Short mmCIF file of C-alpha atoms in Angstrom, two decimals:
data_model
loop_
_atom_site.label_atom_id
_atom_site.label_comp_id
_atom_site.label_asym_id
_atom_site.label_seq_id
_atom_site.Cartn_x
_atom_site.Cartn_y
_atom_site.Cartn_z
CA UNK A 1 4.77 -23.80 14.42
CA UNK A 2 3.92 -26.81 16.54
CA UNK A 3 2.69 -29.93 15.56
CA UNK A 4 -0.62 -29.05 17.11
CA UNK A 5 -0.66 -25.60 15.85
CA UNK A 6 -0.85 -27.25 12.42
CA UNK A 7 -3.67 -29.32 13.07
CA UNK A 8 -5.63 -26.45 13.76
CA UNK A 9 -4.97 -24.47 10.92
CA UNK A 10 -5.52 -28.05 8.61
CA UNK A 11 -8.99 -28.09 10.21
CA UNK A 12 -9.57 -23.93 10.32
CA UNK A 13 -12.98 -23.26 8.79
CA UNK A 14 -11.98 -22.48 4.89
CA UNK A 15 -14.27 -19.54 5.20
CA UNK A 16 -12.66 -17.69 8.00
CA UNK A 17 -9.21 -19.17 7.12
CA UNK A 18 -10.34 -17.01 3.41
CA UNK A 19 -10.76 -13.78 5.20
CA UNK A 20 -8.23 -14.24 7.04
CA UNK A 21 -5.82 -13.94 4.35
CA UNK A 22 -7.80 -11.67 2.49
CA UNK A 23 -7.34 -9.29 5.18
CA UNK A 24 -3.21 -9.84 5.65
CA UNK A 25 -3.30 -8.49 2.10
CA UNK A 26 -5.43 -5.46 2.68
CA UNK A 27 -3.57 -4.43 5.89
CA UNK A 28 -0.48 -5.22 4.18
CA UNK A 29 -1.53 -2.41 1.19
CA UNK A 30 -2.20 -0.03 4.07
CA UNK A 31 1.20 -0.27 5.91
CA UNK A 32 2.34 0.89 2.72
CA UNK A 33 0.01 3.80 3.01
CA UNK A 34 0.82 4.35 6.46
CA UNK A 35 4.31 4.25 5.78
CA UNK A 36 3.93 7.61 3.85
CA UNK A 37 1.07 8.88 5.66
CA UNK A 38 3.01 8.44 9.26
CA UNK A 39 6.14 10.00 7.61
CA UNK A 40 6.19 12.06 4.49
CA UNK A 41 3.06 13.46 4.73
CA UNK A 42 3.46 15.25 8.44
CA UNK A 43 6.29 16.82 6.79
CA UNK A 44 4.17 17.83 4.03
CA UNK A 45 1.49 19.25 6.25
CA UNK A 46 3.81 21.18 8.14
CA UNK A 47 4.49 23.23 5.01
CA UNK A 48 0.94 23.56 4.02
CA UNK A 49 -1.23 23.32 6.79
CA UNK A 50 1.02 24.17 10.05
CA UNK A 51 -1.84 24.61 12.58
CA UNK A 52 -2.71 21.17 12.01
CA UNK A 53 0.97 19.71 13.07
CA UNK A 54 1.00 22.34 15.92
CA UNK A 55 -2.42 21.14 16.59
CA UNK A 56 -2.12 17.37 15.56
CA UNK A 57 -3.57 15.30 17.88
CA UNK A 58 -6.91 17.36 18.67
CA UNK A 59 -7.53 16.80 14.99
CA UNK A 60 -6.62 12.76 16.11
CA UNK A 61 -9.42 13.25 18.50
CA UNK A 62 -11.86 14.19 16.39
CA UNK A 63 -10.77 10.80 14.11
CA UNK A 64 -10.93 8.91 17.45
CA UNK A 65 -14.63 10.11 17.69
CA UNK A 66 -15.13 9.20 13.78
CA UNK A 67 -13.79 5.80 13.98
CA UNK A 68 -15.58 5.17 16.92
CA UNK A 69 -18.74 5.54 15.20
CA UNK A 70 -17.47 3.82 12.39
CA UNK A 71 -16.36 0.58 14.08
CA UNK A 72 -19.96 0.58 16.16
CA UNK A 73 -21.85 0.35 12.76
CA UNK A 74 -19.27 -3.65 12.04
CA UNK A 75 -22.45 -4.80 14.69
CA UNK A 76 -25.27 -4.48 12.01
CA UNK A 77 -23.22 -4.09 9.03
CA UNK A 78 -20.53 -6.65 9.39
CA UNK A 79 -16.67 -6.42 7.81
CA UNK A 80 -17.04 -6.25 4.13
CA UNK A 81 -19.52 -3.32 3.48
CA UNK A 82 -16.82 -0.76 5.74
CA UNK A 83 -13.75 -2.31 4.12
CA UNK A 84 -15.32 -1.41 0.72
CA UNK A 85 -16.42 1.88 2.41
CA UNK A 86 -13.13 2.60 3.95
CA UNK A 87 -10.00 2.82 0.79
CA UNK A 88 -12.64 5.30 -1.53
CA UNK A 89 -12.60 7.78 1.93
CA UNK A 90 -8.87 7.10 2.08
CA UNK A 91 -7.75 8.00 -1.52
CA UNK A 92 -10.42 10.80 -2.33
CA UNK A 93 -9.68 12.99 0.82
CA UNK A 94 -6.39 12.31 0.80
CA UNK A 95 -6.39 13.49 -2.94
CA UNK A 96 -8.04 16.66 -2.12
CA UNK A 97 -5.23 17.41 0.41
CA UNK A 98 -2.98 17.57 -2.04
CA UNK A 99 -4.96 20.20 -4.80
CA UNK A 100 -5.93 22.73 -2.46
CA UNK A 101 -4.28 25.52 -0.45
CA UNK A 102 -7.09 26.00 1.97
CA UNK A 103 -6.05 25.47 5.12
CA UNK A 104 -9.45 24.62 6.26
CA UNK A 105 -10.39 22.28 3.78
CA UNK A 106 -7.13 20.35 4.05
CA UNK A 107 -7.94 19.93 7.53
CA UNK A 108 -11.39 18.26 6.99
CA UNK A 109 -9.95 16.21 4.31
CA UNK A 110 -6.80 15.27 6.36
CA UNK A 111 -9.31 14.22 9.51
CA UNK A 112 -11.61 12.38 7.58
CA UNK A 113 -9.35 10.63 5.29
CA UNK A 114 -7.10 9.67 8.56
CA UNK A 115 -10.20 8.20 10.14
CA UNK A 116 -11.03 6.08 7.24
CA UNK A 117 -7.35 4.83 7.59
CA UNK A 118 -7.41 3.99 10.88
CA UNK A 119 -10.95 2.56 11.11
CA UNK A 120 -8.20 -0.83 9.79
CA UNK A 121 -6.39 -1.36 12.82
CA UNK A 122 -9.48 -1.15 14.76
CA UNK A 123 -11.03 -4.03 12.16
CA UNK A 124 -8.43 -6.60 12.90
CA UNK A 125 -8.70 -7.61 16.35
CA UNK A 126 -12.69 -7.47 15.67
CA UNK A 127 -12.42 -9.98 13.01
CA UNK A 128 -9.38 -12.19 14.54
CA UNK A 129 -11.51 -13.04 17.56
CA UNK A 130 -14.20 -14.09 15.34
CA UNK A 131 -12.05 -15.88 12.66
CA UNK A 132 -8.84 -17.39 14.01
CA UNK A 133 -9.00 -20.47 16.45
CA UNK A 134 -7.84 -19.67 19.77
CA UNK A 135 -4.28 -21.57 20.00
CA UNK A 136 -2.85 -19.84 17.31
CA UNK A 137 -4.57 -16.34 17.60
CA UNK A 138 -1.86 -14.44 19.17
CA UNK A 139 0.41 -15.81 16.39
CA UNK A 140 -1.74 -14.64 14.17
CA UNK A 141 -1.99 -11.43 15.97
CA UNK A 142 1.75 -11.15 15.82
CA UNK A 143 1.46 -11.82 11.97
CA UNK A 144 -0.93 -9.02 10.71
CA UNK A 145 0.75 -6.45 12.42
CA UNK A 146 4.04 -8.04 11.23
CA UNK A 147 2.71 -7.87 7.72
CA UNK A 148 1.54 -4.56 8.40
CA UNK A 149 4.76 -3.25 9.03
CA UNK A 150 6.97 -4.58 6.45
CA UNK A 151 5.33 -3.02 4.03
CA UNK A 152 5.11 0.44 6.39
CA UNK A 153 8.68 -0.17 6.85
CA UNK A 154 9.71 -0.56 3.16
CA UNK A 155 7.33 2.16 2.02
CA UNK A 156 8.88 4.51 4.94
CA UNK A 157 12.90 4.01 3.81
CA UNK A 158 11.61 5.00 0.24
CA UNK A 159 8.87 7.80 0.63
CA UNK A 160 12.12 10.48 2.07
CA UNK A 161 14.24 8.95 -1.12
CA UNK A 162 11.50 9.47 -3.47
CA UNK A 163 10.64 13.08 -2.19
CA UNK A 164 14.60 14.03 -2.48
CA UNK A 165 14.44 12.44 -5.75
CA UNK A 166 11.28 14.27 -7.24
CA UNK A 167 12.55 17.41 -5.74
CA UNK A 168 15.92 17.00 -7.47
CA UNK A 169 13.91 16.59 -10.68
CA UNK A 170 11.89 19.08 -10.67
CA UNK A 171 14.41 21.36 -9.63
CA UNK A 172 17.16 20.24 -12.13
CA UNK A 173 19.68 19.79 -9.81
CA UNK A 174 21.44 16.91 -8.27
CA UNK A 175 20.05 14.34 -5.51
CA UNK A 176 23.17 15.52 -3.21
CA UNK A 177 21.62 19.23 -3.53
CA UNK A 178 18.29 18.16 -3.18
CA UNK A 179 19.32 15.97 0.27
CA UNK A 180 21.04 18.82 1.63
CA UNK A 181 18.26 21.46 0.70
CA UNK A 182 15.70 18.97 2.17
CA UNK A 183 17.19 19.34 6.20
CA UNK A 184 16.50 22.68 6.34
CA UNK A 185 13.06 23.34 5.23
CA UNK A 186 12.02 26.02 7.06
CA UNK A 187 14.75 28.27 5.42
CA UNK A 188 13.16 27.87 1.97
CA UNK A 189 11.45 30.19 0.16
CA UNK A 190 10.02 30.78 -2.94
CA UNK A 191 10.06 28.94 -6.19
CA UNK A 192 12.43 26.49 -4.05
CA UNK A 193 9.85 26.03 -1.70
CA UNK A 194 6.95 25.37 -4.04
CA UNK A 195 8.84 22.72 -5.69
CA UNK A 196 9.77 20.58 -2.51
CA UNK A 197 6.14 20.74 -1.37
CA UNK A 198 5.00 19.72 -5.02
CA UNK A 199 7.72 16.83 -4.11
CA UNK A 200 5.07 15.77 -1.52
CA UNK A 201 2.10 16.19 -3.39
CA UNK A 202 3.02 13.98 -6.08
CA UNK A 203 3.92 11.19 -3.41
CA UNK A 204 1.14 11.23 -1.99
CA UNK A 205 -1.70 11.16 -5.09
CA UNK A 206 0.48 7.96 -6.05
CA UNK A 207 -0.50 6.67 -2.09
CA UNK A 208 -4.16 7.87 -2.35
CA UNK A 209 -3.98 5.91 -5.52
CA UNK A 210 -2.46 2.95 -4.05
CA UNK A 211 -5.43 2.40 -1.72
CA UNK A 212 -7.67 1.29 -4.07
CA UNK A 213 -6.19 -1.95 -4.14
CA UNK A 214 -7.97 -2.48 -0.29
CA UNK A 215 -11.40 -1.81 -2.42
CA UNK A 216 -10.50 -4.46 -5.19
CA UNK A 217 -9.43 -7.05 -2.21
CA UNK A 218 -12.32 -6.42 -0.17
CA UNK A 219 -14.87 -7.38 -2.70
CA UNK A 220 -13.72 -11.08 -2.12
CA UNK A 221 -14.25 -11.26 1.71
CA UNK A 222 -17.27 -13.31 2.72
CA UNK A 223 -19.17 -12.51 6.04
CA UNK A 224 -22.51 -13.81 7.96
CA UNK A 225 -24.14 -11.87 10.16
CA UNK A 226 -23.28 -14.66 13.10
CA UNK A 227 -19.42 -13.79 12.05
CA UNK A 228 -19.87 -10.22 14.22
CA UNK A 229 -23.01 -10.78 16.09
CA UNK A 230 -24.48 -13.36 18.50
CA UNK A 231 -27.95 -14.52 17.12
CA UNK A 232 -30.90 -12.22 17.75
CA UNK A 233 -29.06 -9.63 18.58
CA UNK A 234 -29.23 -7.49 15.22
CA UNK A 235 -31.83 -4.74 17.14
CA UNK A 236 -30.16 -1.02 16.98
CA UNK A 237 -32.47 0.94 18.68
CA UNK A 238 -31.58 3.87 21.20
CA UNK A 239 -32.76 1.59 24.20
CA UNK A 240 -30.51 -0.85 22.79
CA UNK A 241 -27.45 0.94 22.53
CA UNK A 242 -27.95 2.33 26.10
CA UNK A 243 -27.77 -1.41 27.54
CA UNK A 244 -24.99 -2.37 25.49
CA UNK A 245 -22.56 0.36 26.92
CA UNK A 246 -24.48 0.19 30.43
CA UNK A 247 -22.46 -3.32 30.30
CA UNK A 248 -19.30 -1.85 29.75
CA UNK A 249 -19.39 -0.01 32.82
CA UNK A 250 -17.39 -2.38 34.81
CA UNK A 251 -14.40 -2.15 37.29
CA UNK A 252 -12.42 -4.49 34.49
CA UNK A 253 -13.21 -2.72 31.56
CA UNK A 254 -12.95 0.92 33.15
CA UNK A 255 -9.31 0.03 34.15
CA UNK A 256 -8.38 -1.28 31.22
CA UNK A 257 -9.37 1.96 29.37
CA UNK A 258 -7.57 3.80 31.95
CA UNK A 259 -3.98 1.80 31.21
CA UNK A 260 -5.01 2.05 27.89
CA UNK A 261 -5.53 5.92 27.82
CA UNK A 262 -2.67 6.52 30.31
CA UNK A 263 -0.35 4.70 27.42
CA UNK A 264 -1.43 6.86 24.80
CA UNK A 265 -1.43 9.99 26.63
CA UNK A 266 1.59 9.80 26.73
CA UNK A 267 2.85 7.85 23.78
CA UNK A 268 1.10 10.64 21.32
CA UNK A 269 2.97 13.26 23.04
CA UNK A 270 6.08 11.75 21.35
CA UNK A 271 5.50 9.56 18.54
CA UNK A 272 3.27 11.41 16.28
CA UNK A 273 6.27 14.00 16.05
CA UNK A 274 9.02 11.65 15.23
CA UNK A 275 10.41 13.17 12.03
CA UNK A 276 9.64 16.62 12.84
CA UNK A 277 11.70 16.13 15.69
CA UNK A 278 14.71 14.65 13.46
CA UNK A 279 14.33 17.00 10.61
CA UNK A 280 13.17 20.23 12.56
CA UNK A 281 14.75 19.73 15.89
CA UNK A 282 17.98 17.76 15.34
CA UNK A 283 18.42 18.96 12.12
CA UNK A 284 18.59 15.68 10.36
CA UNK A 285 18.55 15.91 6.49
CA UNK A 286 15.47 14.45 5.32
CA UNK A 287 16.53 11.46 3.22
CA UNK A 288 18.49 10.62 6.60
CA UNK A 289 15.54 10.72 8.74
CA UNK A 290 13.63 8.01 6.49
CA UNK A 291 16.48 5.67 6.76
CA UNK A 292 16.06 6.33 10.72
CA UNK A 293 12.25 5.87 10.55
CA UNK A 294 12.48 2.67 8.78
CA UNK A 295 15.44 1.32 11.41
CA UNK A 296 12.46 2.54 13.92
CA UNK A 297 9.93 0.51 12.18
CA UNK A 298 12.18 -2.84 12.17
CA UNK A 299 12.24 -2.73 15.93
CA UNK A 300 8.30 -2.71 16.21
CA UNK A 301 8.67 -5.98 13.47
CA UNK A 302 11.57 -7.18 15.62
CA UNK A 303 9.04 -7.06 18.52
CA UNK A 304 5.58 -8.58 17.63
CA UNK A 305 7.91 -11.47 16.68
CA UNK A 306 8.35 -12.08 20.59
CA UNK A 307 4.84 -11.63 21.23
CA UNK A 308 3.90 -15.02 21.27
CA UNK A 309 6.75 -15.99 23.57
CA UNK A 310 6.23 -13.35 26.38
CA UNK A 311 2.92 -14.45 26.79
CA UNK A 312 3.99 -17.89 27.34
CA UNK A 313 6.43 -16.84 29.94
CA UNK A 314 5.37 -14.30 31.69
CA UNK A 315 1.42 -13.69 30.90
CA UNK A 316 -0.41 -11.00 29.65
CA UNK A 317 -0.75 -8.24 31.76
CA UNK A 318 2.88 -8.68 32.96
CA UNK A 319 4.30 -8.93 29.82
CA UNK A 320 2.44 -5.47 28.79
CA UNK A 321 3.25 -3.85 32.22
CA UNK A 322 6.99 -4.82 31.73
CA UNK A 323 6.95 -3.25 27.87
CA UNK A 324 6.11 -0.35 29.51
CA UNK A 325 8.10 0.44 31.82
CA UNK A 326 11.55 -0.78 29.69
CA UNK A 327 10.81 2.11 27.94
CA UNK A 328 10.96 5.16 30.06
CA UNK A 329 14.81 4.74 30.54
CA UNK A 330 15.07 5.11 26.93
CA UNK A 331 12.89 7.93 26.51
CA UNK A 332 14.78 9.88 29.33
CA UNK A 333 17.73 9.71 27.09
CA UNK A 334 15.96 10.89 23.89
CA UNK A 335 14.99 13.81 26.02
CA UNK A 336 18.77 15.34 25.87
CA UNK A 337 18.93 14.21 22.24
CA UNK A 338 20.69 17.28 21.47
CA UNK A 339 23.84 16.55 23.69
CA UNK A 340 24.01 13.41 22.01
CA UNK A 341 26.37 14.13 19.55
CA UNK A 342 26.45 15.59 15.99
CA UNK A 343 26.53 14.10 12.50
CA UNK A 344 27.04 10.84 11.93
CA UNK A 345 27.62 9.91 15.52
CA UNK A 346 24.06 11.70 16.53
CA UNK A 347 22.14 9.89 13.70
CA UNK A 348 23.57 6.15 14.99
CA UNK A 349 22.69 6.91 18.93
CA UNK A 350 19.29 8.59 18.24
CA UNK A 351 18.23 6.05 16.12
CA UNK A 352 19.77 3.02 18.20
CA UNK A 353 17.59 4.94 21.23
CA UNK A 354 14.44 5.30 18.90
CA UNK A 355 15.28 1.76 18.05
CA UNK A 356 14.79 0.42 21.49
CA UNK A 357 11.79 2.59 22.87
CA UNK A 358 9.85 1.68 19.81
CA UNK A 359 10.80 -2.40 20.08
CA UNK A 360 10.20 -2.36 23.66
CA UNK A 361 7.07 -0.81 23.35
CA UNK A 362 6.08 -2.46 20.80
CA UNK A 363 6.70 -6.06 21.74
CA UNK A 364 3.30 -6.51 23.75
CA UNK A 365 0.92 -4.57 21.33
CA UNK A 366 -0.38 -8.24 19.76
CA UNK A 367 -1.20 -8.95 23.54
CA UNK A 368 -2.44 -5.59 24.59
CA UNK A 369 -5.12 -6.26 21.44
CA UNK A 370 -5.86 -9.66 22.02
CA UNK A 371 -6.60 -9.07 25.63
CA UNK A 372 -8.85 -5.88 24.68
CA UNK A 373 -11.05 -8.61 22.77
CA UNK A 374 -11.62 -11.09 25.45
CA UNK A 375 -12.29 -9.23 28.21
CA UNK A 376 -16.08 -8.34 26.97
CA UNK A 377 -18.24 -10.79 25.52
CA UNK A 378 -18.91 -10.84 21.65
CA UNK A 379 -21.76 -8.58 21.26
CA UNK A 380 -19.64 -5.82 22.94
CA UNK A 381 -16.79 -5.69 21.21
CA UNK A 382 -17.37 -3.40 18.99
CA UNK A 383 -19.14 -0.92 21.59
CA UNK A 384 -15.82 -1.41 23.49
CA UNK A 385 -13.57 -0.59 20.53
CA UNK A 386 -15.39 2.37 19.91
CA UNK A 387 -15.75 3.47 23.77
CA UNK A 388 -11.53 3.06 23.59
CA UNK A 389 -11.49 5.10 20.81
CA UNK A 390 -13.53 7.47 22.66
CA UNK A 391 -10.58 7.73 25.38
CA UNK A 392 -7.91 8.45 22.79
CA UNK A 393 -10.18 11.44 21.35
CA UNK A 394 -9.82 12.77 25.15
CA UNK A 395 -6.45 12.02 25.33
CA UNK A 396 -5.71 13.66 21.90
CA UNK A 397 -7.33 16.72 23.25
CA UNK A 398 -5.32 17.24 26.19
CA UNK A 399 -2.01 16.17 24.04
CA UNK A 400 -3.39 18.62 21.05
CA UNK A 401 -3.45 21.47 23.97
CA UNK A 402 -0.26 20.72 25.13
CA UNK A 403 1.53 20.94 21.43
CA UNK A 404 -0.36 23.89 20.32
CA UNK A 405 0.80 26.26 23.47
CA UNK A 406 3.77 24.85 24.66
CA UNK A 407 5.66 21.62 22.43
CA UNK A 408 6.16 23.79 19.63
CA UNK A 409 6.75 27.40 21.07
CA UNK A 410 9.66 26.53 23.42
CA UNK A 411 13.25 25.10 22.36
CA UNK A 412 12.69 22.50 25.29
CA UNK A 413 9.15 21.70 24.66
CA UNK A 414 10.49 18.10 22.68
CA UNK A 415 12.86 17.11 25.90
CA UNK A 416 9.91 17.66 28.43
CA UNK A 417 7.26 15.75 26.58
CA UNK A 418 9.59 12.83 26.75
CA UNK A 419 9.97 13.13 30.74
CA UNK A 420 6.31 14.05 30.90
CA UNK A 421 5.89 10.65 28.89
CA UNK A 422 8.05 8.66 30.78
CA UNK A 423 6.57 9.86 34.18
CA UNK A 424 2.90 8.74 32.38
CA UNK A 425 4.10 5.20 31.39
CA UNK A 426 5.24 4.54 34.69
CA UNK A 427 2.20 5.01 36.54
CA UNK A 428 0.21 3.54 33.80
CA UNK A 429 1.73 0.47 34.26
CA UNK A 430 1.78 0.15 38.02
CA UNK A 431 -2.33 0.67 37.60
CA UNK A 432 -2.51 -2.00 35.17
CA UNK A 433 -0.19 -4.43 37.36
CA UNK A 434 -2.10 -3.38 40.72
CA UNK A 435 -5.63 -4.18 38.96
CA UNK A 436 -4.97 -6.88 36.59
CA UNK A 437 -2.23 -8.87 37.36
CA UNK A 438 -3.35 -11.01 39.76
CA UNK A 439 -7.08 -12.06 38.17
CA UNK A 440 -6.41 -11.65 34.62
CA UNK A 441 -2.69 -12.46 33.88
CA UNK A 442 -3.48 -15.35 32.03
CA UNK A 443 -6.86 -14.32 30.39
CA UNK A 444 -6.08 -15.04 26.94
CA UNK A 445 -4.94 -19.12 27.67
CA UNK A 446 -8.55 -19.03 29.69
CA UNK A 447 -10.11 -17.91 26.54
CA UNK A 448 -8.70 -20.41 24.39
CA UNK A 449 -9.73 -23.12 26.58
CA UNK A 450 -13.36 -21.60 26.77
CA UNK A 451 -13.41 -21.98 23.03
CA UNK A 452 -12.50 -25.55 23.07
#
């Protein structure tokens, strides 16, 4: 940190430098969540509840559409009242997940308590731009997701150890037996089969239990209604509402949800299905895929760290654009991951390719949020979040499609989502290069000097 960048945090308002903090805690609580909920517990769902997996991100869309409305509500209600809201959704549905059979009701339960978890990472950028002084924001952008993913990261490597290890106990056998019984799931049956998914279940009411440490934190954050709103502007009627997104219906904000959309489109085609590609489609033991996932998860730490830097150097939007496109060489490779070896050798070059694609794509994402903030003016923000979130619901509906019919009922459905990914990034990028780079490459050092 610079000499400068220490004078601002000695003079940061002790209020928002409070909250702050506050929050690096509660995100931190729910990597750890995310770390099971991103891993262990697709695996889990695939067992009880496999039309969701086939099915996954059209049950993403409808969370999109939930959190949307969620994050519109921070406007009149501000951050503490939905952070209290947010970890009793989390744990209870969560919960029910795990003590009922019902397909149907799993599925509810699974969409709303997934909404309530990802309502956070829509939270952060909303209460950054409000709370952190502009020269050290996209430090601090780089931090939270930082501290985010440690925790995900540590809580990843030892959610496939602790299933193997609460399977081997409640089967009475060894940990070897349970490891090797673990990378073939879909052979089980039985008694044998019960017991692994009650290896699950048990993880996961310990993570539903876990989240209540987000309500206890919460109760100790401090907002104003000028924190999320500009003065005068608390009115919430229909006429309103209409104006407000009217707004958004620019040529800069309309592109940006394009890139944006483009991204995930195809981003959600792979990376949702991560380790039920190792496990079901390499054949990866499961206490080996964890190890992998975590290794995964350093690279996206390894990459907010450089964040800061490639804004310097090369500007926003280029410094997105370029995380992009470093990826779809990767992801071509990943696409013949089954002539990439066996054993050992296949578990070091999938994971060193996983590695990459996830670092590189990763290494602009405190940008690519920063620059979502300051594009629109205060009052929008949340409108804008929630209009995003709108695109990924669309996006997870044509992805959901595409895994229901095709990714999951063809042995070369996996391969071709990664070229149909890497085809996706590439144009995404030259649209965000052709209608951003030029006007808007440095909009976040703009920004900062608007605020001084």
């Amino acid at each position: 940190m610079t000499k400068e960048e220490r004078e601002v945090v000695r003079q940061w308002n002790p209020r928002y430098k409070r909250n702050v903090y506050i929050y690096l805690c509660i995100y931190g609580i729910l990597g750890a969540v995310t770390g099971i909920t991103n891993d262990a517990a697709l695996s889990y769902y695939k067992i009880v509840a496999p039309h969701l997996i086939s099915g996954l991100n059209i049950f993403n869309a409808a969370t999109a559409i939930l959190m949307s409305l969620m994050i519109t509500t921070v406007h009149k209600w501000g951050y503490r009242k939905i952070l209290l809201v947010l970890p009793p959704m989390t744990a209870i549905f969560m919960a029910l997940t795990c003590v009922t059979t019902n397909q149907a009701v799993i599925m509810i339960a699974y969409t709303i308590s997934w909404t309530a978890i990802g309502v956070y990472d829509l939270m952060y950028p909303l209460m950054w731009t409000s709370y952190v002084p502009g020269k050290i924001r996209t430090k601090m952008f780089s931090v939270v997701m930082i501290v985010n993913l440690i925790t995900q990261t540590i809580c990843t490597f030892l959610g496939g150890k602790a299933i193997v290890l609460f399977f081997s106990m409640i089967r009475k056998i060894s940990y070897g037996e349970a490891s090797t019984l673990s990378a073939r799931p879909e052979t089980m049956v039985g008694q044998t089969l019960v017991d692994y998914t009650n290896s699950y279940r048990i993880l996961l009411l310990i993570t539903a239990a876990v989240t209540m440490l987000a309500f206890i934190l919460a109760l100790f954050i401090k907002d104003i209604p000028s924190d999320y709103r500009s003065e005068g502007t608390a009115s919430n009627t229909k006429t309103d509402k209409k104006a407000m997104y009217k707004k958004l219906l620019n040529k800069k904000a309309v592109m940006w949800i394009a890139y944006i959309a483009g991204v995930q489109l195809g981003a959600r085609l792979i990376a949702v299905y991560v380790p039920i590609y190792l496990n079901n489609y390499l054949h990866i033991p499961r206490d080996v895929t964890s190890p992998i996932n975590t290794f995964v998860q350093a690279a996206m730490l390894i990459g907010y760290f450089f964040a800061p830097f490639l804004e310097k150097k090369l500007g926003a939007i280029v410094s997105v654009a370029a995380g992009t496109l470093t990826c779809v060489p990767v992801m071509l490779l990943l696409a013949n991951g089954r002539h990439l070896g066996s054993g050992m050798v296949l578990f070091v070059i999938v994971g060193i390719l996983l590695f990459l694609r996830t670092g590189l794509a990763n290494a602009t994402m405190p940008i690519q949020q920063e620059v979502q903030m300051v594009i629109v003016d205060k009052d929008l923000r949340p409108a804008f979040t929630a209009v995003v979130q709108i695109a990924y619901a669309v996006v997870g509906v044509i992805d959901g499609l595409f895994t229901e019919f095709y990714l999951f009922n063809t042995q070369d459905g996996y391969a071709n989502a990664y070229y149909i990914a890497a085809v996706i990034y590439v144009i995404a990028s030259v649209v965000l290069l052709v209608f951003f780079a030029k006007k808007y490459n440095r909009i976040l050092e703009t920004s900062h000097q608007q605020e001084e």
